Amino acid sequence: MSSESSFKSHEIENSIPENRELETPIKNYIDHLNEHHLDLIPHKRTRTLSEHERIANGPTFRGTIISFCRNKGHGFVKPDDESEPLFVHISDIEGSWCPKEGDIVSFKKELVPPKNIKYQAIHVHFVHLKEGVKHEHWDTNQTN
């Protein structure tokens, strides 16, 4: 190795301060996901086939949508059995309607990792749309 190439290598190594994290758009995005625990929710596109089969063969529950934010892509459903409300993600809603408060739905339950203490609603299907409320399809522009 020539002394010139050795000098350039040493110069490059010393130009990056130690213990400095590089700011990049992807790092900022990952930090945002971690901060809001969005990476912890297993959506249907990331479930394994065995998880999918186990859940599909499990019991079906009914409940009422108590909140849903189309912009954020999630909300909550209150099970008919009066247990605590369950998180529901946009990717787990079947059909073309955007949920509204008061809609009756059927769903399956899945434990939310990593602690596997709370459940989330998945495979959510509409049973009855609340009357008197304007429902929108996912592919239409949102109205206020």
PDB file of C-alpha atoms in Angstrom:
ATOM      1  CA  MET A   1       0.000   0.000   0.000  1.00  0.00           C
ATOM      2  CA  SER A   2       1.458   3.354  -0.969  1.00  0.00           C
ATOM      3  CA  SER A   3       1.818   6.088   1.602  1.00  0.00           C
ATOM      4  CA  GLU A   4      -0.506   8.301  -0.477  1.00  0.00           C
ATOM      5  CA  SER A   5      -3.420   5.787  -0.428  1.00  0.00           C
ATOM      6  CA  SER A   6      -2.775   5.094   3.258  1.00  0.00           C
ATOM      7  CA  PHE A   7      -2.995   8.821   3.963  1.00  0.00           C
ATOM      8  CA  LYS A   8      -6.321   9.169   2.028  1.00  0.00           C
ATOM      9  CA  SER A   9      -7.850   6.207   3.860  1.00  0.00           C
ATOM     10  CA  HIS A  10      -6.827   7.662   7.225  1.00  0.00           C
ATOM     11  CA  GLU A  11      -8.186  11.067   6.187  1.00  0.00           C
ATOM     12  CA  ILE A  12     -11.622   9.616   5.280  1.00  0.00           C
ATOM     13  CA  GLU A  13     -11.893   7.613   8.515  1.00  0.00           C
ATOM     14  CA  ASN A  14     -11.152  10.702  10.579  1.00  0.00           C
ATOM     15  CA  SER A  15     -13.646  12.884   8.699  1.00  0.00           C
ATOM     16  CA  ILE A  16     -16.682  11.137  10.283  1.00  0.00           C
ATOM     17  CA  PRO A  17     -17.081  12.025  13.964  1.00  0.00           C
ATOM     18  CA  GLU A  18     -17.390   9.081  16.348  1.00  0.00           C
ATOM     19  CA  ASN A  19     -20.813   8.212  17.799  1.00  0.00           C
ATOM     20  CA  ARG A  20     -22.590  10.457  15.321  1.00  0.00           C
ATOM     21  CA  GLU A  21     -25.774   9.065  13.827  1.00  0.00           C
ATOM     22  CA  LEU A  22     -26.318  10.012  10.222  1.00  0.00           C
ATOM     23  CA  GLU A  23     -29.658  11.698   9.555  1.00  0.00           C
ATOM     24  CA  THR A  24     -31.391  10.196   6.539  1.00  0.00           C
ATOM     25  CA  PRO A  25     -35.036  10.211   5.405  1.00  0.00           C
ATOM     26  CA  ILE A  26     -35.326   6.444   5.973  1.00  0.00           C
ATOM     27  CA  LYS A  27     -33.808   6.686   9.461  1.00  0.00           C
ATOM     28  CA  ASN A  28     -36.247   9.481  10.327  1.00  0.00           C
ATOM     29  CA  TYR A  29     -39.141   7.362   9.009  1.00  0.00           C
ATOM     30  CA  ILE A  30     -38.058   4.318  11.044  1.00  0.00           C
ATOM     31  CA  ASP A  31     -37.682   6.489  14.148  1.00  0.00           C
ATOM     32  CA  HIS A  32     -41.226   7.798  13.564  1.00  0.00           C
ATOM     33  CA  LEU A  33     -42.598   4.248  13.247  1.00  0.00           C
ATOM     34  CA  ASN A  34     -40.807   3.135  16.404  1.00  0.00           C
ATOM     35  CA  GLU A  35     -41.946   6.206  18.324  1.00  0.00           C
ATOM     36  CA  HIS A  36     -45.587   5.501  17.471  1.00  0.00           C
ATOM     37  CA  HIS A  37     -45.301   1.686  17.735  1.00  0.00           C
ATOM     38  CA  LEU A  38     -46.504   1.345  14.156  1.00  0.00           C
ATOM     39  CA  ASP A  39     -43.947  -1.337  13.419  1.00  0.00           C
ATOM     40  CA  LEU A  40     -45.422  -3.611  16.091  1.00  0.00           C
ATOM     41  CA  ILE A  41     -48.790  -4.225  14.421  1.00  0.00           C
ATOM     42  CA  PRO A  42     -48.807  -7.344  12.217  1.00  0.00           C
ATOM     43  CA  HIS A  43     -50.949  -6.415   9.216  1.00  0.00           C
ATOM     44  CA  LYS A  44     -52.411  -9.047   6.945  1.00  0.00           C
ATOM     45  CA  ARG A  45     -49.638  -8.547   4.410  1.00  0.00           C
ATOM     46  CA  THR A  46     -47.017  -9.539   7.033  1.00  0.00           C
ATOM     47  CA  ARG A  47     -48.795 -12.471   8.706  1.00  0.00           C
ATOM     48  CA  THR A  48     -47.462 -15.914   7.971  1.00  0.00           C
ATOM     49  CA  LEU A  49     -49.659 -18.546   6.339  1.00  0.00           C
ATOM     50  CA  SER A  50     -49.854 -20.523   9.599  1.00  0.00           C
ATOM     51  CA  GLU A  51     -50.959 -17.399  11.515  1.00  0.00           C
ATOM     52  CA  HIS A  52     -53.557 -16.676   8.852  1.00  0.00           C
ATOM     53  CA  GLU A  53     -54.952 -20.236   8.980  1.00  0.00           C
ATOM     54  CA  ARG A  54     -55.041 -20.293  12.790  1.00  0.00           C
ATOM     55  CA  ILE A  55     -56.913 -16.992  12.916  1.00  0.00           C
ATOM     56  CA  ALA A  56     -59.299 -17.937  10.077  1.00  0.00           C
ATOM     57  CA  ASN A  57     -60.290 -21.115  11.946  1.00  0.00           C
ATOM     58  CA  GLY A  58     -60.844 -19.228  15.216  1.00  0.00           C
ATOM     59  CA  PRO A  59     -64.104 -17.742  16.514  1.00  0.00           C
ATOM     60  CA  THR A  60     -65.824 -14.785  14.869  1.00  0.00           C
ATOM     61  CA  PHE A  61     -66.948 -11.859  17.028  1.00  0.00           C
ATOM     62  CA  ARG A  62     -69.343  -8.955  16.522  1.00  0.00           C
ATOM     63  CA  GLY A  63     -69.006  -5.372  17.605  1.00  0.00           C
ATOM     64  CA  THR A  64     -69.566  -1.698  16.866  1.00  0.00           C
ATOM     65  CA  ILE A  65     -67.093   0.791  15.428  1.00  0.00           C
ATOM     66  CA  ILE A  66     -66.612   3.444  18.131  1.00  0.00           C
ATOM     67  CA  SER A  67     -64.041   5.521  16.238  1.00  0.00           C
ATOM     68  CA  PHE A  68     -62.101   5.471  12.994  1.00  0.00           C
ATOM     69  CA  CYS A  69     -59.776   8.089  11.501  1.00  0.00           C
ATOM     70  CA  ARG A  70     -59.479   7.678   7.758  1.00  0.00           C
ATOM     71  CA  ASN A  71     -56.419   9.972   7.641  1.00  0.00           C
ATOM     72  CA  LYS A  72     -54.516   7.938  10.238  1.00  0.00           C
ATOM     73  CA  GLY A  73     -55.826   4.607   8.957  1.00  0.00           C
ATOM     74  CA  HIS A  74     -56.953   3.140  12.256  1.00  0.00           C
ATOM     75  CA  GLY A  75     -59.669   3.161  14.887  1.00  0.00           C
ATOM     76  CA  PHE A  76     -61.408   1.043  17.509  1.00  0.00           C
ATOM     77  CA  VAL A  77     -64.233  -1.466  17.651  1.00  0.00           C
ATOM     78  CA  LYS A  78     -66.219  -2.234  20.826  1.00  0.00           C
ATOM     79  CA  PRO A  79     -66.994  -5.981  21.010  1.00  0.00           C
ATOM     80  CA  ASP A  80     -70.604  -6.962  21.816  1.00  0.00           C
ATOM     81  CA  ASP A  81     -69.340  -9.003  24.787  1.00  0.00           C
ATOM     82  CA  GLU A  82     -68.504  -5.694  26.540  1.00  0.00           C
ATOM     83  CA  SER A  83     -64.754  -6.394  26.647  1.00  0.00           C
ATOM     84  CA  GLU A  84     -62.367  -3.481  26.122  1.00  0.00           C
ATOM     85  CA  PRO A  85     -62.254  -1.786  22.680  1.00  0.00           C
ATOM     86  CA  LEU A  86     -59.940  -3.350  20.113  1.00  0.00           C
ATOM     87  CA  PHE A  87     -57.556  -1.559  17.767  1.00  0.00           C
ATOM     88  CA  VAL A  88     -58.399  -1.965  14.070  1.00  0.00           C
ATOM     89  CA  HIS A  89     -56.036  -1.067  11.218  1.00  0.00           C
ATOM     90  CA  ILE A  90     -57.099  -0.010   7.740  1.00  0.00           C
ATOM     91  CA  SER A  91     -55.374  -3.053   6.189  1.00  0.00           C
ATOM     92  CA  ASP A  92     -57.652  -5.408   8.155  1.00  0.00           C
ATOM     93  CA  ILE A  93     -60.945  -3.955   6.892  1.00  0.00           C
ATOM     94  CA  GLU A  94     -62.574  -6.023   4.164  1.00  0.00           C
ATOM     95  CA  GLY A  95     -64.775  -4.310   1.614  1.00  0.00           C
ATOM     96  CA  SER A  96     -64.882  -0.917  -0.019  1.00  0.00           C
ATOM     97  CA  TRP A  97     -66.486   1.196   2.740  1.00  0.00           C
ATOM     98  CA  CYS A  98     -64.665   3.473   5.147  1.00  0.00           C
ATOM     99  CA  PRO A  99     -65.899   2.636   8.696  1.00  0.00           C
ATOM    100  CA  LYS A 100     -68.030   5.160  10.553  1.00  0.00           C
ATOM    101  CA  GLU A 101     -68.952   5.349  14.225  1.00  0.00           C
ATOM    102  CA  GLY A 102     -71.932   3.072  14.855  1.00  0.00           C
ATOM    103  CA  ASP A 103     -71.288   0.557  12.048  1.00  0.00           C
ATOM    104  CA  ILE A 104     -71.846  -3.070  13.096  1.00  0.00           C
ATOM    105  CA  VAL A 105     -68.977  -5.374  12.105  1.00  0.00           C
ATOM    106  CA  SER A 106     -67.824  -8.960  12.483  1.00  0.00           C
ATOM    107  CA  PHE A 107     -64.157  -9.710  13.091  1.00  0.00           C
ATOM    108  CA  LYS A 108     -61.505 -12.116  14.305  1.00  0.00           C
ATOM    109  CA  LYS A 109     -59.065 -11.359  17.126  1.00  0.00           C
ATOM    110  CA  GLU A 110     -55.271 -11.485  17.127  1.00  0.00           C
ATOM    111  CA  LEU A 111     -52.800 -10.776  19.916  1.00  0.00           C
ATOM    112  CA  VAL A 112     -50.666  -7.683  19.335  1.00  0.00           C
ATOM    113  CA  PRO A 113     -46.925  -8.402  19.601  1.00  0.00           C
ATOM    114  CA  PRO A 114     -44.443  -8.092  21.126  1.00  0.00           C
ATOM    115  CA  LYS A 115     -46.081  -8.447  24.551  1.00  0.00           C
ATOM    116  CA  ASN A 116     -49.104 -10.439  23.308  1.00  0.00           C
ATOM    117  CA  ILE A 117     -51.292  -8.977  26.060  1.00  0.00           C
ATOM    118  CA  LYS A 118     -53.906  -7.004  24.106  1.00  0.00           C
ATOM    119  CA  TYR A 119     -55.946  -8.018  21.074  1.00  0.00           C
ATOM    120  CA  GLN A 120     -56.641  -6.234  17.813  1.00  0.00           C
ATOM    121  CA  ALA A 121     -59.564  -6.765  15.435  1.00  0.00           C
ATOM    122  CA  ILE A 122     -58.669  -8.320  12.085  1.00  0.00           C
ATOM    123  CA  HIS A 123     -60.645  -9.689   9.107  1.00  0.00           C
ATOM    124  CA  VAL A 124     -63.209  -6.949   9.779  1.00  0.00           C
ATOM    125  CA  HIS A 125     -66.419  -7.297   7.712  1.00  0.00           C
ATOM    126  CA  PHE A 126     -69.406  -4.946   7.692  1.00  0.00           C
ATOM    127  CA  VAL A 127     -72.639  -6.476   9.001  1.00  0.00           C
ATOM    128  CA  HIS A 128     -74.746  -3.294   9.035  1.00  0.00           C
ATOM    129  CA  LEU A 129     -73.852   0.279   8.059  1.00  0.00           C
ATOM    130  CA  LYS A 130     -75.248   2.862  10.476  1.00  0.00           C
ATOM    131  CA  GLU A 131     -78.313   4.487   8.965  1.00  0.00           C
ATOM    132  CA  GLY A 132     -78.394   8.239   8.460  1.00  0.00           C
ATOM    133  CA  VAL A 133     -74.605   8.471   8.145  1.00  0.00           C
ATOM    134  CA  LYS A 134     -72.938   9.180   4.806  1.00  0.00           C
ATOM    135  CA  HIS A 135     -70.538   6.345   4.037  1.00  0.00           C
ATOM    136  CA  GLU A 136     -67.669   6.753   1.593  1.00  0.00           C
ATOM    137  CA  HIS A 137     -65.775   4.253  -0.485  1.00  0.00           C
ATOM    138  CA  TRP A 138     -62.013   4.141   0.030  1.00  0.00           C
ATOM    139  CA  ASP A 139     -61.443   5.326  -3.531  1.00  0.00           C
ATOM    140  CA  THR A 140     -63.484   8.551  -3.147  1.00  0.00           C
ATOM    141  CA  ASN A 141     -62.148  11.868  -1.919  1.00  0.00           C
ATOM    142  CA  GLN A 142     -62.701  12.455   1.764  1.00  0.00           C
ATOM    143  CA  THR A 143     -65.388  14.962   2.731  1.00  0.00           C
ATOM    144  CA  ASN A 144     -65.549  16.863   6.001  1.00  0.00           C
TER     145      ASN A 144
END
